[in-house]
CSV table of C-alpha atoms in Angstrom, one decimal:
chain,number,residue,atom,x,y,z
A,1,MET,CA,-127.9,-55.7,105.8
A,2,LYS,CA,-130.6,-57.4,103.8
A,3,VAL,CA,-134.1,-56.1,104.6
A,4,ILE,CA,-137.5,-57.0,103.2
A,5,ILE,CA,-140.2,-54.3,103.5
A,6,CYS,CA,-143.7,-55.7,103.0
A,7,GLY,CA,-146.0,-52.9,102.0
A,8,ALA,CA,-145.0,-50.1,99.6
A,9,GLY,CA,-147.4,-47.5,100.9
A,10,GLN,CA,-146.3,-44.2,102.5
A,11,VAL,CA,-144.7,-45.8,105.5
A,12,GLY,CA,-143.1,-48.6,103.7
A,13,TRP,CA,-141.8,-46.3,101.0
A,14,GLN,CA,-140.2,-43.9,103.6
A,15,ILE,CA,-138.6,-46.8,105.4
A,16,ALA,CA,-137.2,-48.1,102.1
A,17,ARG,CA,-136.0,-44.6,101.3
A,18,HIS,CA,-134.1,-44.4,104.6
A,19,LEU,CA,-132.5,-47.9,104.5
A,20,SER,CA,-131.6,-47.9,100.8
A,21,GLY,CA,-130.0,-44.4,101.2
A,22,GLU,CA,-127.8,-46.0,103.9
A,23,LYS,CA,-126.6,-48.6,101.4
A,24,ASN,CA,-128.6,-51.6,102.7
A,25,ASP,CA,-129.9,-54.3,100.4
A,26,VAL,CA,-133.6,-53.5,100.4
A,27,THR,CA,-136.5,-55.4,98.7
A,28,VAL,CA,-140.0,-54.0,98.7
A,29,VAL,CA,-143.0,-56.3,98.4
A,30,ASP,CA,-146.6,-55.3,97.6
A,31,ASN,CA,-149.6,-56.8,95.8
A,32,ASN,CA,-150.1,-53.4,94.0
A,33,PRO,CA,-147.7,-53.4,91.0
A,34,GLU,CA,-148.0,-49.5,90.7
A,35,LEU,CA,-146.6,-49.1,94.3
A,36,VAL,CA,-143.8,-51.5,93.6
A,37,ARG,CA,-143.0,-49.7,90.4
A,38,ARG,CA,-142.9,-46.3,92.2
A,39,ALA,CA,-140.5,-47.7,94.8
A,40,THR,CA,-138.1,-49.3,92.2
A,41,ASP,CA,-138.2,-46.2,89.9
A,42,THR,CA,-137.5,-43.7,92.7
A,43,LEU,CA,-135.3,-45.7,95.1
A,44,ASP,CA,-132.3,-48.0,94.9
A,45,VAL,CA,-134.4,-51.0,95.9
A,46,GLN,CA,-135.6,-54.3,94.3
A,47,GLY,CA,-139.3,-55.0,94.0
A,48,VAL,CA,-141.5,-58.0,94.1
A,49,THR,CA,-145.2,-58.0,93.3
A,50,GLY,CA,-147.4,-60.3,95.3
A,51,PHE,CA,-149.0,-61.0,98.7
A,52,ALA,CA,-146.3,-60.6,101.4
A,53,SER,CA,-147.7,-63.4,103.5
A,54,HIS,CA,-147.3,-66.0,100.8
A,55,PRO,CA,-144.1,-68.1,101.3
A,56,ASP,CA,-143.3,-68.2,97.6
A,57,VAL,CA,-143.5,-64.4,97.4
A,58,LEU,CA,-141.2,-64.0,100.4
A,59,GLU,CA,-138.8,-66.5,98.9
A,60,ARG,CA,-138.7,-64.5,95.6
A,61,ALA,CA,-137.9,-61.4,97.8
A,62,GLY,CA,-134.9,-63.2,99.2
A,63,ALA,CA,-136.2,-64.2,102.7
A,64,ARG,CA,-133.8,-67.2,102.9
A,65,ASP,CA,-130.9,-64.9,103.6
A,66,ALA,CA,-132.7,-61.8,104.9
A,67,ASP,CA,-131.7,-60.3,108.2
A,68,MET,CA,-135.0,-58.5,108.8
A,69,VAL,CA,-138.6,-58.3,107.7
A,70,ILE,CA,-140.7,-55.2,108.3
A,71,ALA,CA,-144.4,-55.9,107.8
A,72,ALA,CA,-146.2,-52.6,107.1
A,73,THR,CA,-149.1,-53.5,104.8
A,74,TYR,CA,-152.6,-52.1,105.4
A,75,SER,CA,-153.8,-55.4,106.9
A,76,ASP,CA,-152.9,-56.4,110.5
A,77,GLU,CA,-153.5,-60.0,109.8
A,78,VAL,CA,-151.3,-60.0,106.7
A,79,ASN,CA,-148.5,-58.4,108.7
A,80,MET,CA,-148.9,-61.0,111.5
A,81,VAL,CA,-148.9,-64.0,109.1
A,82,THR,CA,-145.9,-62.5,107.2
A,83,CYS,CA,-143.9,-62.5,110.4
A,84,GLN,CA,-145.0,-66.0,111.2
A,85,VAL,CA,-144.0,-67.3,107.7
A,86,ALA,CA,-140.7,-65.4,107.9
A,87,HIS,CA,-139.9,-67.1,111.2
A,88,SER,CA,-141.2,-70.6,110.6
A,89,VAL,CA,-140.2,-71.1,107.0
A,90,PHE,CA,-137.1,-68.8,106.5
A,91,ALA,CA,-135.8,-68.3,110.1
A,92,VAL,CA,-135.5,-64.6,109.7
A,93,GLN,CA,-134.1,-63.3,112.9
A,94,ARG,CA,-135.7,-59.9,113.2
A,95,LYS,CA,-139.4,-59.2,112.5
A,96,ILE,CA,-141.3,-55.9,112.9
A,97,ALA,CA,-145.0,-55.6,112.4
A,98,ARG,CA,-147.3,-52.6,112.2
A,99,LEU,CA,-150.6,-53.4,113.9
A,100,ARG,CA,-153.6,-51.1,114.1
A,101,ALA,CA,-156.4,-53.0,115.9
A,102,GLN,CA,-156.2,-52.1,119.6
A,103,THR,CA,-157.2,-55.6,120.7
A,104,TYR,CA,-153.9,-57.0,119.4
A,105,LEU,CA,-152.1,-54.5,121.7
A,106,ASP,CA,-154.0,-55.4,124.9
A,107,PRO,CA,-151.4,-56.3,127.6
A,108,ALA,CA,-153.7,-59.2,128.6
A,109,TYR,CA,-152.7,-60.9,125.3
A,110,GLY,CA,-149.0,-60.1,125.6
A,111,ASP,CA,-148.0,-63.7,125.3
A,112,LEU,CA,-149.4,-63.8,121.8
A,113,TYR,CA,-146.1,-62.6,120.4
A,114,ARG,CA,-143.8,-65.1,122.0
A,115,LYS,CA,-141.5,-66.9,119.6
A,116,ASP,CA,-143.3,-70.2,120.2
A,117,HIS,CA,-146.7,-68.5,119.4
A,118,LEU,CA,-146.7,-65.6,117.0
A,119,PRO,CA,-143.0,-64.6,116.6
A,120,ILE,CA,-143.0,-60.8,116.3
A,121,ASP,CA,-140.0,-59.0,117.8
A,122,VAL,CA,-141.4,-55.5,117.7
A,123,VAL,CA,-145.1,-54.4,117.4
A,124,ILE,CA,-145.6,-50.8,116.1
A,125,SER,CA,-149.0,-49.2,116.8
A,126,PRO,CA,-149.6,-46.1,114.6
A,127,GLU,CA,-152.6,-45.1,116.6
A,128,ARG,CA,-150.7,-45.1,119.9
A,129,GLU,CA,-147.7,-43.3,118.3
A,130,VAL,CA,-150.1,-40.6,116.9
A,131,ALA,CA,-151.9,-40.3,120.2
A,132,GLU,CA,-148.6,-39.8,122.0
A,133,ALA,CA,-147.6,-37.2,119.4
A,134,ALA,CA,-150.9,-35.4,120.0
A,135,LEU,CA,-150.3,-35.3,123.7
A,136,GLN,CA,-146.9,-33.8,123.1
A,137,ARG,CA,-148.4,-31.1,120.8
A,138,LEU,CA,-150.9,-30.2,123.5
A,139,ALA,CA,-148.2,-30.0,126.1
A,140,ALA,CA,-146.3,-27.4,124.0
A,141,PRO,CA,-149.0,-25.5,122.3
A,142,ALA,CA,-146.7,-22.8,121.0
A,143,ALA,CA,-144.8,-25.4,118.9
A,144,PHE,CA,-145.8,-27.0,115.7
A,145,ASP,CA,-143.6,-30.0,116.3
A,146,THR,CA,-142.2,-31.5,119.5
A,147,GLU,CA,-140.4,-34.7,120.7
A,148,SER,CA,-138.8,-35.7,124.0
A,149,PHE,CA,-135.2,-36.8,124.4
A,150,LEU,CA,-132.7,-37.7,127.1
A,151,ASP,CA,-135.1,-39.5,129.3
A,152,GLY,CA,-137.7,-36.7,129.0
A,153,ARG,CA,-135.3,-34.0,130.2
A,154,ALA,CA,-134.8,-32.4,126.8
A,155,GLN,CA,-137.2,-31.3,124.1
A,156,LEU,CA,-137.0,-30.8,120.4
A,157,LEU,CA,-139.3,-27.9,119.5
A,158,GLY,CA,-140.4,-26.7,116.1
A,159,ILE,CA,-141.6,-23.1,116.2
A,160,THR,CA,-142.5,-20.5,113.6
A,161,ILE,CA,-140.8,-17.2,114.0
A,162,ALA,CA,-143.2,-14.2,114.1
A,163,ASP,CA,-142.5,-10.6,113.2
A,164,ASP,CA,-142.4,-9.6,116.9
A,165,CYS,CA,-139.8,-12.2,117.9
A,166,PRO,CA,-137.3,-10.4,120.1
A,167,VAL,CA,-134.3,-12.2,118.5
A,168,ILE,CA,-134.9,-11.9,114.8
A,169,ASN,CA,-132.0,-10.6,112.7
A,170,THR,CA,-129.6,-11.7,115.5
A,171,PRO,CA,-126.6,-14.0,114.7
A,172,LEU,CA,-126.9,-17.2,116.6
A,173,ARG,CA,-123.4,-16.6,118.1
A,174,GLN,CA,-124.8,-13.5,119.8
A,175,LEU,CA,-127.7,-15.5,121.3
A,176,THR,CA,-125.2,-17.6,123.1
A,177,ASP,CA,-123.6,-14.5,124.6
A,178,LEU,CA,-126.9,-12.8,125.4
A,179,PHE,CA,-128.4,-15.9,127.1
A,180,SER,CA,-125.3,-17.7,128.5
A,181,THR,CA,-127.3,-19.8,131.0
A,182,LEU,CA,-130.0,-20.8,128.6
A,183,ARG,CA,-129.7,-24.6,127.8
A,184,ALA,CA,-131.1,-24.3,124.2
A,185,ILE,CA,-129.6,-24.6,120.7
A,186,VAL,CA,-131.1,-23.8,117.3
A,187,VAL,CA,-130.3,-27.0,115.4
A,188,GLY,CA,-132.3,-26.5,112.2
A,189,ILE,CA,-134.0,-23.8,110.2
A,190,ARG,CA,-136.5,-24.2,107.4
A,191,ARG,CA,-136.5,-21.0,105.2
A,192,GLU,CA,-138.7,-20.8,102.0
A,193,GLY,CA,-139.3,-24.5,102.1
A,194,THR,CA,-135.6,-25.5,102.5
A,195,LEU,CA,-134.3,-27.1,105.7
A,196,PHE,CA,-130.7,-26.5,106.8
A,197,VAL,CA,-128.4,-26.8,109.8
A,198,PRO,CA,-127.4,-23.2,110.7
A,199,SER,CA,-123.9,-21.9,111.4
A,200,ALA,CA,-123.0,-19.6,114.3
A,201,GLU,CA,-123.2,-16.6,111.9
A,202,ASP,CA,-126.7,-17.4,110.6
A,203,GLN,CA,-129.6,-15.2,111.6
A,204,ILE,CA,-133.2,-16.0,112.3
A,205,PHE,CA,-135.8,-14.2,110.2
A,206,ALA,CA,-139.5,-13.7,110.5
A,207,GLY,CA,-141.3,-16.6,108.8
A,208,ASP,CA,-138.6,-19.1,109.5
A,209,ASP,CA,-139.5,-22.5,111.0
A,210,CYS,CA,-136.9,-23.1,113.7
A,211,TYR,CA,-136.1,-26.4,115.4
A,212,LEU,CA,-134.8,-25.8,118.9
A,213,PHE,CA,-133.3,-28.4,121.3
A,214,THR,CA,-133.8,-27.3,124.9
A,215,HIS,CA,-133.6,-28.6,128.4
A,216,THR,CA,-137.1,-29.3,129.6
A,217,GLU,CA,-136.6,-27.0,132.6
A,218,ASP,CA,-135.8,-24.1,130.2
A,219,LEU,CA,-138.7,-24.8,127.9
A,220,ASN,CA,-140.9,-21.8,128.9
A,221,ARG,CA,-137.9,-19.4,129.0
A,222,THR,CA,-136.8,-20.6,125.6
A,223,LEU,CA,-140.3,-20.0,124.1
A,224,GLU,CA,-140.4,-16.5,125.7
A,225,ILE,CA,-137.0,-15.6,124.2
A,226,PHE,CA,-138.2,-16.7,120.7
A,227,GLY,CA,-141.5,-14.7,121.1
A,228,LYS,CA,-143.9,-17.5,122.2
A,229,THR,CA,-146.1,-17.7,125.2
A,230,GLN,CA,-147.0,-21.0,126.9
A,231,SER,CA,-150.6,-21.2,127.9
A,232,LYS,CA,-152.1,-23.9,130.1
A,233,GLN,CA,-154.5,-26.3,128.4
A,234,GLU,CA,-157.6,-26.8,130.6
A,235,ARG,CA,-160.4,-27.1,128.1
A,236,ILE,CA,-159.9,-29.3,125.1
A,237,VAL,CA,-162.3,-30.4,122.3
A,238,ILE,CA,-161.4,-33.6,120.3
A,239,ILE,CA,-163.0,-34.1,117.0
A,240,GLY,CA,-162.8,-37.8,116.1
A,241,GLY,CA,-163.5,-40.4,118.7
A,242,GLY,CA,-161.7,-43.3,117.0
A,243,ASN,CA,-158.6,-45.0,118.4
A,244,VAL,CA,-156.5,-41.9,118.3
A,245,GLY,CA,-159.1,-39.5,119.8
A,246,LEU,CA,-160.1,-42.0,122.4
A,247,GLY,CA,-156.5,-42.7,123.3
A,248,VAL,CA,-155.8,-39.0,123.9
A,249,ALA,CA,-159.0,-38.6,125.9
A,250,LEU,CA,-158.1,-41.6,128.1
A,251,ALA,CA,-154.6,-40.2,128.7
A,252,LEU,CA,-156.0,-36.7,129.6
A,253,GLU,CA,-158.4,-38.3,132.0
A,254,ALA,CA,-155.6,-40.1,133.7
A,255,ARG,CA,-153.7,-36.9,134.5
A,256,THR,CA,-153.8,-35.5,138.1
A,257,GLU,CA,-154.6,-32.0,136.9
A,258,ARG,CA,-158.2,-31.3,136.0
A,259,ILE,CA,-158.7,-31.0,132.2
A,260,ARG,CA,-162.1,-30.7,130.8
A,261,VAL,CA,-162.4,-32.7,127.6
A,262,LYS,CA,-165.2,-33.1,125.1
A,263,VAL,CA,-165.2,-35.5,122.2
A,264,ILE,CA,-167.2,-35.2,119.0
A,265,GLU,CA,-167.7,-38.3,116.9
A,266,LYS,CA,-169.8,-38.7,113.7
A,267,ASP,CA,-170.2,-42.5,113.8
A,268,ARG,CA,-172.8,-43.5,116.4
A,269,ALA,CA,-171.1,-46.9,117.2
A,270,ALA,CA,-167.7,-45.2,117.7
A,271,ALA,CA,-169.3,-42.5,119.8
A,272,GLU,CA,-171.0,-45.1,122.0
A,273,ARG,CA,-167.7,-47.0,122.4
A,274,ALA,CA,-165.9,-43.8,123.5
A,275,ALA,CA,-168.7,-42.9,125.9
A,276,ASP,CA,-168.5,-46.4,127.5
A,277,ALA,CA,-164.7,-46.2,127.9
A,278,LEU,CA,-164.5,-42.6,129.3
A,279,ASP,CA,-165.5,-41.6,132.8
A,280,ARG,CA,-165.3,-37.8,133.0
A,281,THR,CA,-165.3,-36.9,129.3
A,282,ILE,CA,-168.5,-35.7,127.5
A,283,VAL,CA,-169.0,-37.5,124.2
A,284,LEU,CA,-171.2,-35.7,121.6
A,285,HIS,CA,-172.5,-37.6,118.5
A,286,GLY,CA,-172.5,-35.5,115.4
A,287,ASP,CA,-170.5,-33.9,112.6
A,288,GLY,CA,-167.4,-31.9,113.8
A,289,LEU,CA,-168.1,-29.4,111.0
A,290,ASP,CA,-171.5,-28.6,112.4
A,291,THR,CA,-171.4,-25.1,114.0
A,292,ALA,CA,-174.3,-25.8,116.3
A,293,LEU,CA,-172.5,-28.9,117.7
A,294,LEU,CA,-169.2,-27.0,118.0
A,295,ASP,CA,-171.1,-24.3,119.9
A,296,GLU,CA,-172.6,-26.9,122.2
A,297,ALA,CA,-169.1,-28.3,122.8
A,298,GLY,CA,-168.0,-24.8,123.9
A,299,ILE,CA,-165.5,-24.4,121.1
A,300,MET,CA,-165.3,-20.6,121.6
A,301,ASN,CA,-163.9,-21.0,125.1
A,302,ALA,CA,-161.7,-24.0,124.3
A,303,ASP,CA,-157.9,-23.7,124.8
A,304,ALA,CA,-157.3,-26.2,122.0
A,305,VAL,CA,-159.1,-28.3,119.4
A,306,LEU,CA,-157.5,-31.6,118.3
A,307,VAL,CA,-159.0,-32.9,115.0
A,308,VAL,CA,-158.2,-36.5,114.4
A,309,THR,CA,-160.8,-38.0,112.0
A,310,ASP,CA,-159.7,-40.4,109.2
A,311,ASP,CA,-160.1,-37.7,106.5
A,312,ASP,CA,-157.5,-35.0,106.0
A,313,LYS,CA,-159.8,-32.5,104.3
A,314,THR,CA,-162.3,-32.8,107.1
A,315,ASN,CA,-159.5,-32.3,109.6
A,316,LEU,CA,-158.4,-29.1,107.9
A,317,LEU,CA,-161.9,-27.7,107.5
A,318,ALA,CA,-162.9,-28.5,111.1
A,319,ALA,CA,-159.7,-26.9,112.4
A,320,VAL,CA,-160.3,-23.8,110.4
A,321,ARG,CA,-164.0,-23.6,111.6
A,322,ALA,CA,-163.0,-24.1,115.2
A,323,LYS,CA,-160.4,-21.2,115.0
A,324,GLU,CA,-163.0,-19.0,113.2
A,325,MET,CA,-165.4,-19.6,116.1
A,326,GLY,CA,-162.9,-18.5,118.7
A,327,CYS,CA,-160.8,-21.6,119.7
A,328,ALA,CA,-157.4,-20.5,120.8
A,329,MET,CA,-155.4,-23.3,119.2
A,330,ALA,CA,-156.0,-25.9,116.4
A,331,ILE,CA,-154.1,-29.1,115.9
A,332,CYS,CA,-155.0,-31.5,113.1
A,333,LEU,CA,-154.0,-34.9,111.8
A,334,VAL,CA,-152.7,-34.8,108.2
A,335,ASN,CA,-151.6,-37.9,106.3
A,336,ASP,CA,-150.9,-36.1,103.0
A,337,PRO,CA,-147.6,-34.2,103.2
A,338,THR,CA,-148.7,-32.0,100.2
A,339,LEU,CA,-151.3,-30.4,102.4
A,340,VAL,CA,-148.8,-29.3,105.1
A,341,PRO,CA,-147.9,-25.9,103.3
A,342,LEU,CA,-151.6,-25.0,103.8
A,343,MET,CA,-151.2,-24.9,107.6
A,344,GLY,CA,-149.9,-21.4,107.7
A,345,PRO,CA,-152.4,-19.7,105.4
A,346,LEU,CA,-155.2,-21.6,107.1
A,347,ASP,CA,-154.0,-20.4,110.6
A,348,ILE,CA,-153.7,-24.0,111.9
A,349,ASP,CA,-151.2,-24.0,114.7
A,350,ALA,CA,-149.8,-27.5,114.5
A,351,TYR,CA,-150.2,-30.8,112.7
A,352,ILE,CA,-149.5,-34.5,113.3
A,353,ASN,CA,-148.2,-36.6,110.5
A,354,PRO,CA,-149.0,-40.3,111.2
A,355,ARG,CA,-146.5,-41.4,108.6
A,356,ALA,CA,-143.6,-39.5,110.2
A,357,THR,CA,-144.4,-40.8,113.7
A,358,THR,CA,-144.6,-44.4,112.5
A,359,VAL,CA,-141.4,-44.1,110.5
A,360,SER,CA,-139.6,-42.6,113.5
A,361,SER,CA,-140.9,-45.5,115.7
A,362,ILE,CA,-139.7,-48.1,113.2
A,363,LEU,CA,-136.3,-46.5,112.8
A,364,ARG,CA,-136.0,-46.4,116.6
A,365,HIS,CA,-136.4,-50.1,116.8
A,366,ILE,CA,-134.1,-51.1,113.9
A,367,ARG,CA,-131.0,-49.1,114.5
A,368,HIS,CA,-128.2,-50.9,116.2
A,369,GLY,CA,-125.5,-50.0,118.6
A,370,ARG,CA,-126.6,-47.8,121.5
A,371,VAL,CA,-129.2,-45.7,119.6
A,372,ARG,CA,-132.0,-44.9,122.1
A,373,ASN,CA,-134.2,-42.7,120.0
A,374,VAL,CA,-134.7,-41.6,116.4
A,375,TYR,CA,-137.1,-38.8,115.3
A,376,SER,CA,-137.8,-38.1,111.6
A,377,ILE,CA,-138.1,-34.4,110.7
A,378,GLY,CA,-140.5,-33.1,108.0
A,379,ASP,CA,-140.7,-35.2,104.9
A,380,ALA,CA,-137.7,-37.4,105.9
A,381,GLU,CA,-135.5,-34.3,105.5
A,382,ALA,CA,-133.5,-34.8,108.7
A,383,GLU,CA,-133.3,-37.0,111.8
A,384,VAL,CA,-132.6,-36.4,115.4
A,385,ILE,CA,-130.6,-39.4,116.7
A,386,GLU,CA,-130.1,-40.0,120.4
A,387,ALA,CA,-127.3,-42.5,121.1
A,388,GLN,CA,-124.9,-43.5,123.8
A,389,VAL,CA,-121.2,-43.1,123.0
A,390,LEU,CA,-119.3,-46.4,122.9
A,391,SER,CA,-115.6,-46.8,123.7
A,392,THR,CA,-115.1,-47.9,120.0
A,393,SER,CA,-116.5,-44.6,118.7
A,394,PRO,CA,-114.1,-42.3,116.9
A,395,ILE,CA,-115.5,-39.4,118.9
A,396,ALA,CA,-114.9,-40.9,122.3
A,397,GLY,CA,-112.4,-38.8,124.3
A,398,GLN,CA,-112.4,-35.9,121.9
A,399,LYS,CA,-113.6,-32.3,122.2
A,400,ILE,CA,-116.5,-31.4,119.9
A,401,LYS,CA,-114.4,-28.8,118.1
A,402,ASP,CA,-111.9,-31.4,117.1
A,403,ILE,CA,-114.4,-33.8,115.6
A,404,ASP,CA,-115.0,-33.8,111.9
A,405,PHE,CA,-118.8,-33.7,111.9
A,406,PRO,CA,-120.5,-33.3,108.5
A,407,GLU,CA,-121.8,-29.8,107.8
A,408,GLY,CA,-125.4,-31.0,108.0
A,409,THR,CA,-125.2,-32.1,111.6
A,410,LEU,CA,-125.3,-30.4,115.0
A,411,ILE,CA,-125.2,-31.7,118.6
A,412,GLY,CA,-128.3,-30.4,120.3
A,413,GLY,CA,-127.9,-31.8,123.8
A,414,MET,CA,-125.9,-34.1,125.9
A,415,MET,CA,-126.3,-36.1,129.1
A,416,LYS,CA,-123.2,-36.7,131.2
A,417,GLU,CA,-123.5,-38.9,134.3
A,418,GLY,CA,-127.3,-38.4,134.3
A,419,LYS,CA,-127.0,-34.6,134.0
A,420,VAL,CA,-128.2,-32.8,130.9
A,421,ILE,CA,-125.9,-30.1,129.6
A,422,ARG,CA,-125.7,-27.7,126.6
A,423,PRO,CA,-122.7,-28.8,124.6
A,424,THR,CA,-120.1,-26.3,123.6
A,425,ALA,CA,-117.0,-26.5,121.3
A,426,ASP,CA,-114.8,-27.3,124.3
A,427,THR,CA,-117.1,-30.1,125.6
A,428,ARG,CA,-115.3,-33.4,125.7
A,429,ILE,CA,-117.4,-36.4,124.6
A,430,GLU,CA,-116.6,-39.4,126.8
A,431,GLU,CA,-117.6,-43.1,126.7
A,432,GLY,CA,-121.1,-43.5,128.2
A,433,ASP,CA,-122.3,-40.0,127.4
A,434,VAL,CA,-125.6,-39.8,125.6
A,435,ILE,CA,-125.8,-37.3,122.8
A,436,ALA,CA,-128.7,-36.0,120.6
A,437,ILE,CA,-127.6,-35.1,117.1
A,438,PHE,CA,-129.7,-33.2,114.5
A,439,ALA,CA,-128.6,-34.6,111.1
A,440,MET,CA,-129.7,-34.0,107.5
A,441,THR,CA,-130.8,-37.3,106.0
A,442,ALA,CA,-127.8,-37.4,103.6
A,443,ASP,CA,-125.4,-37.1,106.6
A,444,VAL,CA,-127.0,-39.9,108.7
A,445,PRO,CA,-124.6,-42.6,107.5
A,446,GLU,CA,-121.5,-40.5,108.5
A,447,VAL,CA,-123.1,-39.9,111.9
A,448,GLU,CA,-123.6,-43.6,112.4
A,449,ARG,CA,-120.0,-44.2,111.5
A,450,LEU,CA,-118.9,-41.6,114.1
A,451,LEU,CA,-121.1,-43.3,116.7
A,452,GLN,CA,-120.0,-46.7,115.6
A,453,VAL,CA,-123.6,-47.8,115.1
A,454,SER,CA,-125.3,-49.4,112.1
A,455,ILE,CA,-128.8,-50.3,111.0
A,456,ASP,CA,-128.6,-53.8,112.4
A,457,PHE,CA,-129.7,-55.8,115.4
A,458,PHE,CA,-128.1,-57.5,118.3
């Protein structure tokens, strides 16, 4: 498939990395020649320097025979015009745009994206994706990473194994015997910076980052077995009252259970907007690094602090200060992946990577077949792919033990006739089943072959 990616920043580069690695014909467009050069030097892609919304630039990028345009520049308006030009001039069938401004996402203006108005097939909102990721982190405070699958009835959890974990130094095969009714599987382990899919003989060691796939009903039991306790989040402080912080606060206000939320925002205009939009949430104007203001917000009694300003270093420092003052849990927004290794030494419990959430959302919308969900792990090291098994799939009708899965893959969960089960070697995969597969990035093309799906569109 021929894909044009407009915008060679972090998100565009990662999408290009995924698609080019799966042998698609990818062209990257950006008005910054350095970003284009970085993409062409490190990836198997073509590059065009220029403004993506200009028809002549899109033509040079091959828009006349392109199957898809992904507009992920830093400008909403450029992304919108790029999709319009791709549709009106070049009749590109599939157009995806990343839009940040919340007014463009208001349901009242939903008709804006009709084909006879502004023809965008899929709109991706990074702020909404990040807000949803933040809510998921707050729902599972013991995990540094989490995502829902199988209609919300299964969860992927990323947890760090502590020295007091009851099951360290235990082969995974024995865990299955010890907890035979537990619907949970260890699908990935990151050890000393390297992520791998474990075998039945592998053990879990202190310091490992483990990715677990578990039935939602077994979530608390799973966390207990792996040495984690799940506490209820009743008092939350949000530092950063922009689109992300405001979105999280609005979602928390809408919940039936009583959650006390306080928002700290440095910019007066943004603080006033947040105060006008929120009913039960206290909004404080000031610097989230100010100890007096944090004290006023009751940080020492807070169950969690969520730091989501637009500056990574501020987020890290504010999270550290909140923990130092007694906050039970700290979650922060981090755009720069090179800062992630600092989370452990700084005692920050979890982080949200906007790039990873946006990449996951875009991949979810461009994969073909019956792929229902895609989640990118770490720095594009692996993916969890949820897909419905088709009758044409080579795995339909076979037992798992008889399927030649790549070594870097593992089925974490399965839904048969609406019921979520833990797959075993003797489980037979049938047409219509929904399976969630943890796959290292290099093995994704083979997984797609087995599922009879491709990166394409209907």
